[in-house]
mmCIF file of C-alpha atoms in Angstrom:
data_model
loop_
_atom_site.group_PDB
_atom_site.id
_atom_site.type_symbol
_atom_site.label_atom_id
_atom_site.label_comp_id
_atom_site.label_asym_id
_atom_site.label_seq_id
_atom_site.Cartn_x
_atom_site.Cartn_y
_atom_site.Cartn_z
ATOM 1 C CA UNK A 1 78.707 109.058 90.967
ATOM 2 C CA UNK A 2 82.109 109.482 92.585
ATOM 3 C CA UNK A 3 83.708 106.558 94.389
ATOM 4 C CA UNK A 4 85.051 107.145 97.901
ATOM 5 C CA UNK A 5 88.179 105.203 98.909
ATOM 6 C CA UNK A 6 89.191 105.185 102.560
ATOM 7 C CA UNK A 7 92.912 105.953 102.884
ATOM 8 C CA UNK A 8 92.983 105.731 106.687
ATOM 9 C CA UNK A 9 93.961 103.005 109.113
ATOM 10 C CA UNK A 10 91.323 102.374 111.780
ATOM 11 C CA UNK A 11 92.228 103.443 115.319
ATOM 12 C CA UNK A 12 92.179 100.663 117.905
ATOM 13 C CA UNK A 13 93.052 100.153 121.558
ATOM 14 C CA UNK A 14 96.680 99.119 122.002
ATOM 15 C CA UNK A 15 97.622 99.842 118.374
ATOM 16 C CA UNK A 16 101.361 99.988 117.788
ATOM 17 C CA UNK A 17 103.070 103.351 117.428
ATOM 18 C CA UNK A 18 106.532 104.865 117.701
ATOM 19 C CA UNK A 19 108.136 103.739 120.957
ATOM 20 C CA UNK A 20 108.460 107.268 122.362
ATOM 21 C CA UNK A 21 104.860 108.304 121.574
ATOM 22 C CA UNK A 22 101.920 108.052 123.992
ATOM 23 C CA UNK A 23 100.094 104.750 123.743
ATOM 24 C CA UNK A 24 96.576 104.762 122.346
ATOM 25 C CA UNK A 25 93.790 103.816 124.728
ATOM 26 C CA UNK A 26 90.194 103.282 123.568
ATOM 27 C CA UNK A 27 88.134 102.069 126.503
ATOM 28 C CA UNK A 28 84.448 101.834 127.412
ATOM 29 C CA UNK A 29 83.422 104.635 129.759
ATOM 30 C CA UNK A 30 79.725 103.778 130.017
ATOM 31 C CA UNK A 31 77.186 101.582 128.244
ATOM 32 C CA UNK A 32 73.515 101.407 127.414
ATOM 33 C CA UNK A 33 73.160 98.923 130.254
ATOM 34 C CA UNK A 34 74.851 101.206 132.800
ATOM 35 C CA UNK A 35 73.489 104.687 132.016
ATOM 36 C CA UNK A 36 71.388 104.403 128.865
ATOM 37 C CA UNK A 37 73.979 105.122 126.173
ATOM 38 C CA UNK A 38 77.424 103.991 124.967
ATOM 39 C CA UNK A 39 80.326 106.411 125.405
ATOM 40 C CA UNK A 40 84.051 105.826 124.997
ATOM 41 C CA UNK A 41 87.151 107.405 126.482
ATOM 42 C CA UNK A 42 90.072 107.944 124.095
ATOM 43 C CA UNK A 43 93.668 108.880 124.883
ATOM 44 C CA UNK A 44 96.280 109.030 122.139
ATOM 45 C CA UNK A 45 99.003 111.019 120.431
ATOM 46 C CA UNK A 46 98.159 113.760 117.971
ATOM 47 C CA UNK A 47 100.236 111.643 115.533
ATOM 48 C CA UNK A 48 98.499 108.290 115.976
ATOM 49 C CA UNK A 49 97.676 106.226 112.891
ATOM 50 C CA UNK A 50 96.814 108.172 109.756
ATOM 51 C CA UNK A 51 97.511 111.812 110.636
ATOM 52 C CA UNK A 52 99.056 115.063 109.469
ATOM 53 C CA UNK A 53 101.833 117.297 110.725
ATOM 54 C CA UNK A 54 101.557 121.042 111.140
ATOM 55 C CA UNK A 55 104.692 123.245 111.080
ATOM 56 C CA UNK A 56 104.426 123.644 114.880
ATOM 57 C CA UNK A 57 105.332 119.948 115.157
ATOM 58 C CA UNK A 58 108.994 120.949 114.681
ATOM 59 C CA UNK A 59 108.996 124.752 114.912
ATOM 60 C CA UNK A 60 107.863 126.595 118.022
ATOM 61 C CA UNK A 61 106.906 129.577 115.848
ATOM 62 C CA UNK A 62 105.272 127.443 113.142
ATOM 63 C CA UNK A 63 101.586 127.342 112.325
ATOM 64 C CA UNK A 64 99.407 125.101 114.494
ATOM 65 C CA UNK A 65 96.638 122.890 113.138
ATOM 66 C CA UNK A 66 93.904 125.434 113.857
ATOM 67 C CA UNK A 67 95.875 128.184 112.068
ATOM 68 C CA UNK A 68 96.128 126.296 108.778
ATOM 69 C CA UNK A 69 93.756 126.957 105.864
ATOM 70 C CA UNK A 70 91.089 124.323 105.173
ATOM 71 C CA UNK A 71 92.079 124.399 101.499
ATOM 72 C CA UNK A 72 95.409 122.819 102.472
ATOM 73 C CA UNK A 73 93.614 119.579 103.369
ATOM 74 C CA UNK A 74 91.285 119.276 100.369
ATOM 75 C CA UNK A 75 91.557 119.308 96.600
ATOM 76 C CA UNK A 76 92.968 117.634 93.473
ATOM 77 C CA UNK A 77 95.848 115.242 94.193
ATOM 78 C CA UNK A 78 98.286 113.113 92.237
ATOM 79 C CA UNK A 79 99.648 109.661 92.994
ATOM 80 C CA UNK A 80 103.344 108.907 92.562
ATOM 81 C CA UNK A 81 103.627 105.123 92.662
ATOM 82 C CA UNK A 82 107.217 104.161 93.501
ATOM 83 C CA UNK A 83 106.448 100.418 93.561
ATOM 84 C CA UNK A 84 103.751 99.576 90.989
ATOM 85 C CA UNK A 85 102.190 96.204 91.823
ATOM 86 C CA UNK A 86 104.591 95.489 94.647
ATOM 87 C CA UNK A 87 106.174 96.719 97.881
ATOM 88 C CA UNK A 88 109.589 98.317 98.167
ATOM 89 C CA UNK A 89 112.195 96.403 100.131
ATOM 90 C CA UNK A 90 112.737 97.328 103.780
ATOM 91 C CA UNK A 91 114.727 100.525 104.345
ATOM 92 C CA UNK A 92 114.816 101.390 100.631
ATOM 93 C CA UNK A 93 116.219 104.920 100.182
ATOM 94 C CA UNK A 94 113.741 107.141 98.336
ATOM 95 C CA UNK A 95 116.077 109.197 96.193
ATOM 96 C CA UNK A 96 115.822 112.163 93.867
ATOM 97 C CA UNK A 97 116.269 109.767 90.939
ATOM 98 C CA UNK A 98 113.041 108.009 91.937
ATOM 99 C CA UNK A 99 111.041 111.239 91.944
ATOM 100 C CA UNK A 100 112.530 113.030 88.934
ATOM 101 C CA UNK A 101 110.550 110.978 86.357
ATOM 102 C CA UNK A 102 107.447 112.447 88.035
ATOM 103 C CA UNK A 103 108.789 116.021 88.151
ATOM 104 C CA UNK A 104 105.907 117.476 86.108
ATOM 105 C CA UNK A 105 103.503 116.491 88.879
ATOM 106 C CA UNK A 106 105.410 118.532 91.468
ATOM 107 C CA UNK A 107 103.872 121.897 90.659
ATOM 108 C CA UNK A 108 103.709 124.721 93.202
ATOM 109 C CA UNK A 109 100.865 124.038 95.608
ATOM 110 C CA UNK A 110 100.248 120.507 94.337
ATOM 111 C CA UNK A 111 99.059 117.698 96.571
ATOM 112 C CA UNK A 112 101.308 114.684 96.039
ATOM 113 C CA UNK A 113 100.780 111.230 97.536
ATOM 114 C CA UNK A 114 103.562 108.668 97.085
ATOM 115 C CA UNK A 115 103.146 104.924 97.391
ATOM 116 C CA UNK A 116 105.801 102.456 98.569
ATOM 117 C CA UNK A 117 103.520 99.496 99.390
ATOM 118 C CA UNK A 118 104.574 99.721 103.031
ATOM 119 C CA UNK A 119 101.035 100.018 104.414
ATOM 120 C CA UNK A 120 100.857 96.229 104.171
ATOM 121 C CA UNK A 121 103.201 96.148 107.171
ATOM 122 C CA UNK A 122 100.847 98.174 109.378
ATOM 123 C CA UNK A 123 100.358 96.485 112.746
ATOM 124 C CA UNK A 124 103.820 94.927 112.740
ATOM 125 C CA UNK A 125 106.847 96.336 114.608
ATOM 126 C CA UNK A 126 108.770 96.531 111.329
ATOM 127 C CA UNK A 127 106.278 99.146 110.092
ATOM 128 C CA UNK A 128 108.042 101.653 112.346
ATOM 129 C CA UNK A 129 111.606 100.398 112.032
ATOM 130 C CA UNK A 130 112.180 99.246 108.446
ATOM 131 C CA UNK A 131 110.070 101.571 106.273
ATOM 132 C CA UNK A 132 111.380 103.008 102.968
ATOM 133 C CA UNK A 133 112.979 106.322 103.858
ATOM 134 C CA UNK A 134 113.126 109.656 102.085
ATOM 135 C CA UNK A 135 116.700 110.872 101.633
ATOM 136 C CA UNK A 136 117.461 114.421 102.690
ATOM 137 C CA UNK A 137 118.427 115.288 99.118
ATOM 138 C CA UNK A 138 114.996 114.100 97.977
ATOM 139 C CA UNK A 139 113.322 116.070 100.770
ATOM 140 C CA UNK A 140 115.164 119.207 99.590
ATOM 141 C CA UNK A 141 114.160 118.471 95.992
ATOM 142 C CA UNK A 142 110.503 118.231 97.024
ATOM 143 C CA UNK A 143 110.733 121.360 99.190
ATOM 144 C CA UNK A 144 112.276 123.297 96.301
ATOM 145 C CA UNK A 145 109.199 122.505 94.191
ATOM 146 C CA UNK A 146 106.985 124.233 96.802
ATOM 147 C CA UNK A 147 104.196 121.670 96.690
ATOM 148 C CA UNK A 148 101.363 122.102 99.165
ATOM 149 C CA UNK A 149 100.917 118.593 100.579
ATOM 150 C CA UNK A 150 103.029 115.437 100.694
ATOM 151 C CA UNK A 151 101.334 112.182 101.711
ATOM 152 C CA UNK A 152 102.818 108.706 102.115
ATOM 153 C CA UNK A 153 102.028 105.149 103.203
ATOM 154 C CA UNK A 154 104.915 105.080 105.684
ATOM 155 C CA UNK A 155 104.667 106.189 109.336
ATOM 156 C CA UNK A 156 106.991 109.148 108.770
ATOM 157 C CA UNK A 157 108.922 110.394 105.739
ATOM 158 C CA UNK A 158 112.423 109.506 106.827
ATOM 159 C CA UNK A 159 114.634 107.849 109.427
ATOM 160 C CA UNK A 160 116.364 111.227 109.452
ATOM 161 C CA UNK A 161 113.123 112.425 110.968
ATOM 162 C CA UNK A 162 114.285 115.675 112.536
ATOM 163 C CA UNK A 163 116.231 116.978 109.555
ATOM 164 C CA UNK A 164 113.572 115.869 107.045
ATOM 165 C CA UNK A 165 110.733 117.551 108.920
ATOM 166 C CA UNK A 166 112.794 120.716 109.258
ATOM 167 C CA UNK A 167 113.225 120.801 105.481
ATOM 168 C CA UNK A 168 109.555 120.192 104.658
ATOM 169 C CA UNK A 169 107.955 122.311 107.406
ATOM 170 C CA UNK A 170 110.239 125.338 107.490
ATOM 171 C CA UNK A 171 108.949 128.863 106.999
ATOM 172 C CA UNK A 172 108.349 129.571 103.324
ATOM 173 C CA UNK A 173 107.849 125.872 102.513
ATOM 174 C CA UNK A 174 105.290 124.614 105.062
ATOM 175 C CA UNK A 175 104.277 121.449 103.228
ATOM 176 C CA UNK A 176 101.421 119.575 104.913
ATOM 177 C CA UNK A 177 102.840 116.148 105.746
ATOM 178 C CA UNK A 178 100.278 113.317 105.768
ATOM 179 C CA UNK A 179 101.635 110.086 107.230
ATOM 180 C CA UNK A 180 100.324 106.540 107.550
ATOM 181 C CA UNK A 181 98.050 106.353 104.496
ATOM 182 C CA UNK A 182 96.713 103.046 103.176
ATOM 183 C CA UNK A 183 94.885 101.597 100.148
ATOM 184 C CA UNK A 184 97.003 103.644 97.754
ATOM 185 C CA UNK A 185 97.136 100.709 95.321
ATOM 186 C CA UNK A 186 93.435 101.377 94.643
ATOM 187 C CA UNK A 187 94.021 104.902 93.401
ATOM 188 C CA UNK A 188 94.236 106.225 89.864
ATOM 189 C CA UNK A 189 96.919 108.784 89.078
ATOM 190 C CA UNK A 190 94.514 111.704 89.591
ATOM 191 C CA UNK A 191 91.902 111.913 92.343
ATOM 192 C CA UNK A 192 90.437 114.244 94.893
ATOM 193 C CA UNK A 193 91.934 114.228 98.369
ATOM 194 C CA UNK A 194 90.076 114.938 101.602
ATOM 195 C CA UNK A 195 91.993 114.869 104.895
ATOM 196 C CA UNK A 196 90.689 117.336 107.455
ATOM 197 C CA UNK A 197 92.346 117.223 110.884
ATOM 198 C CA UNK A 198 90.654 117.565 114.246
ATOM 199 C CA UNK A 199 90.578 121.266 115.061
ATOM 200 C CA UNK A 200 92.934 121.070 118.057
ATOM 201 C CA UNK A 201 93.777 124.575 119.202
ATOM 202 C CA UNK A 202 97.440 125.468 119.381
ATOM 203 C CA UNK A 203 98.830 122.012 118.661
ATOM 204 C CA UNK A 204 101.170 120.194 116.299
ATOM 205 C CA UNK A 205 99.085 117.708 114.328
ATOM 206 C CA UNK A 206 95.986 115.558 114.371
ATOM 207 C CA UNK A 207 94.550 112.237 113.228
ATOM 208 C CA UNK A 208 92.579 112.509 109.984
ATOM 209 C CA UNK A 209 90.041 110.446 108.074
ATOM 210 C CA UNK A 210 91.777 110.567 104.718
ATOM 211 C CA UNK A 211 89.545 109.823 101.751
ATOM 212 C CA UNK A 212 90.125 109.725 97.975
ATOM 213 C CA UNK A 213 87.307 110.900 95.708
ATOM 214 C CA UNK A 214 87.534 109.092 92.380
ATOM 215 C CA UNK A 215 85.305 109.938 89.404
#
């Protein structure tokens, strides 16, 4: 039987996020004692925790989450481990030279997940300030390969967040960006990826329950 590996961080009240994002709130609305059942009120960003970006996140005329094909969130995937057995140093530039040895994996439409080891910093302020960062040259290199999905264990691909997202999400490229993954050290090189977003009409992204399916 296949093994399922959870690649998602759990959502929790007061969880840290980028300073300019809405804060997550997970609070009791009613309980079994009060009305006969438990129900919870949630308020959070569409980019809280483990989530994906749709092109509309940075392009007003880009596809929204509900306009994207389900096949974009599911299928065979490949791990690119940039720090086998360890974690990259804070603010390490992720350069073209680091990805070129894995060039054969970057086929058109491929789903690529890269590991830096940074998920170990989740829950700490440094997770959002000191993460290894994709250079713009590397972002262009990835975009030129026309892969279908790019996942990572950092909260966003790059400190050059605007320019990097423009490169990866632009018309004709439209790579699904999956941010904030975890447990990547448990993955083999090849696995199945499942990461369906909430079907939020007309919006820019959504939290996902990312799962690896390993034979």
